[in-house]
Amino acid sequence: MDKRNANSWAPNIGLDGFRKEQTAGREELLFNELHGERLIDKPHKHDFFIINLFDTASGTHTIDSIDYTIKDHQIHVLFPGQMHKWHIHAGTIGYQLMIERSFFEHFAPFFRFSFTNYQNHPVIDLTKEAFLQLHYEFESIKKELEREHSLIPLITARAGVIAAIVSREAEHVFTEFKVYQSVPRLAKFNMLIDEFFREQKQVAFYAEKLHISPNYLNILCKKYLKISATQLIHQRICIEAKRLLQSSESSIKEITFELGFADQAYFSNFFKQQTGVSPSDFREKR
């Protein structure tokens, strides 16, 4: 039984916690400007989506236990449940959209790849042209939110443009995004993992859903992604395990069952093989 104080767990902060600091906003969406130094030294998570656009920027943004260097002309995308903290250095200029789940669903299809792809690669470097396009859309949303009667359809359309530009830039930067574009079966495999990884950990289940053999699915993964189909499933399980260990008050035994493992020892061995540390050690070092 885990005896850590509940107050030590990473909080899950809702959108209402940021309304006093908003530059502009309405119930479904907030716009914030990021100026100067900001420090969040304890990891936390949100129940809404965040898109950060950095102009002139430096610092470190830690997302799901991975440190990313904050640089000029970047976009940072955070999905609900992702753990993060940051140290933004003085002189930084950035812009932030905080988006409720229900509103996000209106333009989510413009994110052309599996959400897991964006969660695995939450920081994307932008070309100057892409940054200027995104900056224009961010500013346009801000201006619309500042109107007395802002128009949701207009904001939704601009948010869709932002998602489309982010997807285009991601495709240019990350090889695996190009793979998912050219090999639809692998894109579908990734989405199926998102949906079923807690209950289904065998390649055969996913191969059947894709109407191909497990062997062929494995061949596709090794050829295009350079890892096995099993490793892709394990990566997704491990991401979720880290989040739960960092943010949940659940015991390791409870997390074991939540992730679909029948035995705590088996889960602990699995986690150590994937990360090099035991679940309890990872939790203590968070």
Coordinates of C-alpha atoms in Angstrom, one line a residue:
M1 CA 0.0 0.0 0.0
D2 CA 1.4 3.4 -1.0
K3 CA 1.6 5.7 2.0
R4 CA 2.7 8.9 0.3
N5 CA 0.7 12.0 1.3
A6 CA -2.1 12.7 -1.2
N7 CA -0.9 16.3 -1.4
S8 CA 2.4 15.2 -2.9
W9 CA 0.6 13.9 -6.0
A10 CA 0.6 15.9 -9.2
P11 CA -2.6 17.9 -9.4
N12 CA -5.0 17.7 -12.3
I13 CA -5.8 21.4 -13.0
G14 CA -9.0 22.4 -14.9
L15 CA -9.5 25.4 -17.2
D16 CA -11.2 27.4 -14.5
G17 CA -7.9 27.6 -12.6
F18 CA -6.5 29.9 -15.3
R19 CA -9.4 32.3 -16.0
K20 CA -8.1 35.1 -13.8
E21 CA -4.9 35.2 -15.8
Q22 CA -6.4 34.9 -19.2
T23 CA -5.7 37.6 -21.8
A24 CA -9.0 36.8 -23.6
G25 CA -11.4 34.0 -23.5
R26 CA -14.8 32.4 -23.2
E27 CA -16.2 29.3 -21.6
E28 CA -14.7 26.8 -24.1
L29 CA -11.3 28.5 -24.8
L30 CA -8.7 30.7 -23.2
F31 CA -5.9 32.7 -24.8
N32 CA -2.9 33.6 -22.7
E33 CA 0.3 35.5 -23.5
L34 CA 3.6 34.2 -22.1
H35 CA 6.1 37.0 -21.3
G36 CA 9.3 36.6 -19.4
E37 CA 10.3 34.0 -16.9
R38 CA 7.9 31.3 -15.7
L39 CA 8.6 28.4 -13.5
I40 CA 6.6 25.3 -12.7
D41 CA 8.9 23.1 -10.7
K42 CA 6.4 20.3 -9.8
P43 CA 4.8 18.3 -12.5
H44 CA 1.0 18.5 -13.0
K45 CA -1.5 17.7 -15.6
H46 CA -4.6 19.2 -17.2
D47 CA -8.0 17.9 -18.2
F48 CA -8.0 20.1 -21.3
F49 CA -5.8 20.7 -24.4
I50 CA -3.0 23.2 -24.6
I51 CA -1.2 24.6 -27.7
N52 CA 1.8 26.8 -27.0
L53 CA 3.4 28.9 -29.7
F54 CA 6.8 30.2 -28.9
D55 CA 8.3 33.2 -30.7
T56 CA 11.5 34.3 -29.0
A57 CA 12.1 31.7 -26.3
S58 CA 14.5 29.6 -24.2
G59 CA 14.2 27.2 -21.3
T60 CA 13.2 23.6 -20.6
H61 CA 9.7 22.0 -20.9
T62 CA 9.4 18.6 -19.3
I63 CA 6.6 16.5 -20.8
D64 CA 5.9 12.9 -19.6
S65 CA 9.4 12.8 -18.0
I66 CA 11.3 13.9 -21.1
D67 CA 13.1 17.3 -21.2
Y68 CA 12.6 19.4 -24.3
T69 CA 14.7 22.5 -25.0
I70 CA 12.4 25.5 -25.6
K71 CA 13.6 27.4 -28.6
D72 CA 12.5 30.2 -31.0
H73 CA 9.7 29.3 -33.4
Q74 CA 8.3 26.1 -31.8
I75 CA 4.9 24.7 -31.2
H76 CA 4.2 22.6 -28.0
V77 CA 1.0 20.5 -28.0
L78 CA -0.3 19.0 -24.7
F79 CA -3.2 16.5 -24.5
P80 CA -5.3 15.9 -21.4
G81 CA -3.5 13.7 -18.9
Q82 CA 0.1 14.5 -20.0
M83 CA 2.4 15.4 -17.2
H84 CA 4.4 18.6 -17.6
K85 CA 6.5 21.2 -15.8
W86 CA 8.7 24.0 -17.2
H87 CA 11.3 26.7 -16.7
I88 CA 10.8 29.4 -19.2
H89 CA 13.7 31.9 -19.2
A90 CA 13.5 35.6 -19.1
G91 CA 13.0 37.3 -22.4
T92 CA 10.6 34.7 -23.7
I93 CA 7.6 35.6 -25.8
G94 CA 4.9 33.1 -26.4
Y95 CA 1.2 32.5 -26.9
Q96 CA -1.1 29.8 -25.4
L97 CA -4.5 28.4 -26.3
M98 CA -6.2 26.3 -23.6
I99 CA -9.1 24.3 -25.0
E100 CA -11.9 22.4 -23.4
R101 CA -12.3 18.8 -24.6
S102 CA -15.8 19.4 -26.1
F103 CA -14.6 22.3 -28.1
F104 CA -11.4 20.5 -29.2
E105 CA -13.6 17.8 -30.8
H106 CA -14.9 20.3 -33.3
F107 CA -11.5 20.7 -35.0
A108 CA -9.7 17.5 -33.9
P109 CA -10.0 15.9 -37.3
F110 CA -7.5 18.5 -38.7
F111 CA -4.8 16.8 -36.6
R112 CA -4.2 14.3 -39.3
F113 CA -2.3 11.7 -37.3
S114 CA -3.0 9.5 -34.3
F115 CA -3.0 11.5 -31.1
T116 CA -0.3 9.2 -29.8
N117 CA 2.1 10.6 -32.5
Y118 CA 1.6 14.1 -31.1
Q119 CA 1.9 12.9 -27.5
N120 CA 5.2 11.1 -28.4
H121 CA 6.5 14.2 -30.2
P122 CA 4.9 17.2 -28.4
V123 CA 7.5 19.7 -29.5
I124 CA 7.8 20.7 -33.2
D125 CA 10.3 23.1 -34.7
L126 CA 8.7 25.5 -37.2
T127 CA 9.9 27.1 -40.3
K128 CA 9.7 30.9 -40.3
E129 CA 6.8 30.8 -42.8
A130 CA 4.9 28.3 -40.6
F131 CA 5.5 30.4 -37.5
L132 CA 4.1 33.5 -39.2
Q133 CA 1.0 31.6 -40.3
L134 CA 0.4 30.2 -36.8
H135 CA 1.0 33.6 -35.2
Y136 CA -1.6 35.2 -37.5
E137 CA -4.2 32.5 -36.5
F138 CA -3.4 32.9 -32.8
E139 CA -3.7 36.7 -33.0
S140 CA -7.0 36.3 -35.0
I141 CA -8.4 34.0 -32.3
K142 CA -7.4 36.5 -29.6
K143 CA -9.1 39.4 -31.4
E144 CA -12.2 37.4 -31.9
L145 CA -12.3 36.4 -28.2
E146 CA -12.0 40.1 -27.3
R147 CA -15.2 40.9 -29.1
E148 CA -18.3 41.2 -27.0
H149 CA -20.0 38.5 -29.0
S150 CA -17.3 36.3 -30.3
L151 CA -18.3 33.8 -33.0
I152 CA -17.6 30.2 -32.2
P153 CA -17.7 29.0 -35.9
L154 CA -15.0 31.5 -36.8
I155 CA -12.8 30.5 -33.8
T156 CA -13.4 26.8 -34.7
A157 CA -12.3 27.4 -38.3
R158 CA -9.1 29.2 -37.2
A159 CA -8.3 26.4 -34.7
G160 CA -8.7 23.9 -37.5
V161 CA -6.2 25.9 -39.6
I162 CA -3.8 25.8 -36.6
A163 CA -4.2 22.0 -36.3
A164 CA -3.7 21.5 -40.1
I165 CA -0.5 23.6 -40.1
V166 CA 0.9 21.8 -37.0
S167 CA 0.2 18.5 -38.8
R168 CA 1.9 19.6 -41.9
E169 CA 5.0 20.7 -40.0
A170 CA 5.0 17.5 -38.0
E171 CA 5.0 15.5 -41.2
H172 CA 8.1 17.4 -42.4
V173 CA 10.0 16.9 -39.2
F174 CA 9.2 13.4 -38.0
T175 CA 9.9 10.5 -40.3
E176 CA 7.3 8.3 -38.7
F177 CA 4.5 10.8 -39.5
K178 CA 5.5 10.4 -43.2
V179 CA 5.3 6.7 -42.7
Y180 CA 1.8 6.8 -41.3
Q181 CA 0.8 9.0 -44.3
S182 CA 2.1 6.5 -46.8
V183 CA 1.2 3.3 -45.0
P184 CA -2.3 3.7 -43.8
R185 CA -2.3 0.3 -42.1
L186 CA 0.3 1.5 -39.6
A187 CA -1.6 4.6 -38.9
K188 CA -4.7 2.5 -38.2
F189 CA -2.5 0.1 -36.0
N190 CA -1.4 3.1 -33.9
M191 CA -5.0 4.3 -33.4
L192 CA -6.1 0.7 -32.5
I193 CA -3.3 0.6 -29.9
D194 CA -4.6 3.9 -28.4
E195 CA -8.1 2.3 -28.1
F196 CA -7.2 -1.2 -26.8
F197 CA -3.8 -1.2 -25.2
R198 CA -5.1 -1.7 -21.7
E199 CA -7.1 -4.8 -22.7
Q200 CA -5.1 -6.2 -25.6
K201 CA -1.4 -6.6 -25.7
Q202 CA -1.0 -9.3 -28.3
V203 CA 0.0 -8.5 -31.9
A204 CA -2.5 -11.1 -33.1
F205 CA -5.5 -9.1 -31.9
Y206 CA -4.4 -6.0 -33.8
A207 CA -3.5 -8.0 -36.9
E208 CA -7.0 -9.5 -37.0
K209 CA -8.5 -6.0 -36.8
L210 CA -6.3 -5.0 -39.7
H211 CA -7.2 -8.1 -41.7
I212 CA -3.5 -9.1 -42.0
S213 CA -1.3 -11.8 -40.4
P214 CA 0.7 -11.0 -37.2
N215 CA 3.8 -11.7 -39.2
Y216 CA 3.0 -9.2 -41.9
L217 CA 2.1 -6.6 -39.4
N218 CA 5.5 -7.1 -37.7
I219 CA 7.3 -6.9 -41.1
L220 CA 5.6 -3.5 -41.8
C221 CA 6.6 -2.2 -38.4
K222 CA 10.2 -3.2 -38.7
K223 CA 10.5 -2.0 -42.3
Y224 CA 9.0 1.4 -41.8
L225 CA 9.3 2.2 -38.0
K226 CA 12.4 0.2 -37.3
I227 CA 10.8 -1.5 -34.3
S228 CA 8.6 -4.5 -33.8
A229 CA 4.8 -4.4 -33.5
T230 CA 5.2 -5.7 -29.9
Q231 CA 7.6 -2.8 -29.1
L232 CA 5.1 -0.3 -30.4
I233 CA 2.4 -1.7 -28.1
H234 CA 4.8 -1.7 -25.2
Q235 CA 5.8 1.9 -25.8
R236 CA 2.2 3.0 -25.4
I237 CA 1.7 1.0 -22.2
C238 CA 4.8 2.5 -20.8
I239 CA 3.8 6.0 -21.5
E240 CA 0.5 5.5 -19.7
A241 CA 2.2 3.7 -16.8
K242 CA 4.6 6.7 -16.3
R243 CA 1.6 9.1 -16.2
L244 CA -0.3 7.0 -13.7
L245 CA 2.8 6.6 -11.4
Q246 CA 3.4 10.3 -11.5
S247 CA -0.1 11.7 -11.2
S248 CA -2.2 9.0 -9.5
E249 CA -2.8 8.3 -5.9
S250 CA -3.4 4.6 -6.9
S251 CA -1.2 2.0 -5.5
I252 CA 1.1 0.1 -7.9
K253 CA -1.1 -2.9 -7.5
E254 CA -4.1 -0.8 -8.6
I255 CA -2.2 0.6 -11.6
T256 CA -1.2 -2.9 -12.5
F257 CA -4.8 -3.9 -12.9
E258 CA -5.8 -0.6 -14.5
L259 CA -3.2 -1.3 -17.3
G260 CA -4.6 -4.8 -17.8
F261 CA -1.8 -6.8 -16.1
A262 CA -3.0 -9.7 -13.9
D263 CA 0.1 -9.8 -11.7
Q264 CA 2.0 -6.9 -10.0
A265 CA 5.3 -8.7 -10.3
Y266 CA 4.9 -9.2 -14.0
F267 CA 4.0 -5.5 -14.4
S268 CA 7.0 -4.4 -12.3
N269 CA 9.3 -6.6 -14.5
F270 CA 7.8 -5.2 -17.6
F271 CA 8.2 -1.6 -16.5
K272 CA 11.8 -2.2 -15.4
Q273 CA 12.6 -3.8 -18.8
Q274 CA 11.2 -0.8 -20.6
T275 CA 12.7 2.0 -18.4
G276 CA 15.6 0.5 -16.4
V277 CA 13.9 1.3 -13.1
S278 CA 11.2 -0.3 -11.0
P279 CA 7.8 1.4 -10.8
S280 CA 8.4 2.3 -7.1
D281 CA 11.8 3.8 -7.9
F282 CA 10.3 5.8 -10.8
R283 CA 7.6 7.1 -8.6
E284 CA 10.0 8.2 -5.9
K285 CA 12.2 10.1 -8.4
R286 CA 9.3 11.9 -10.1

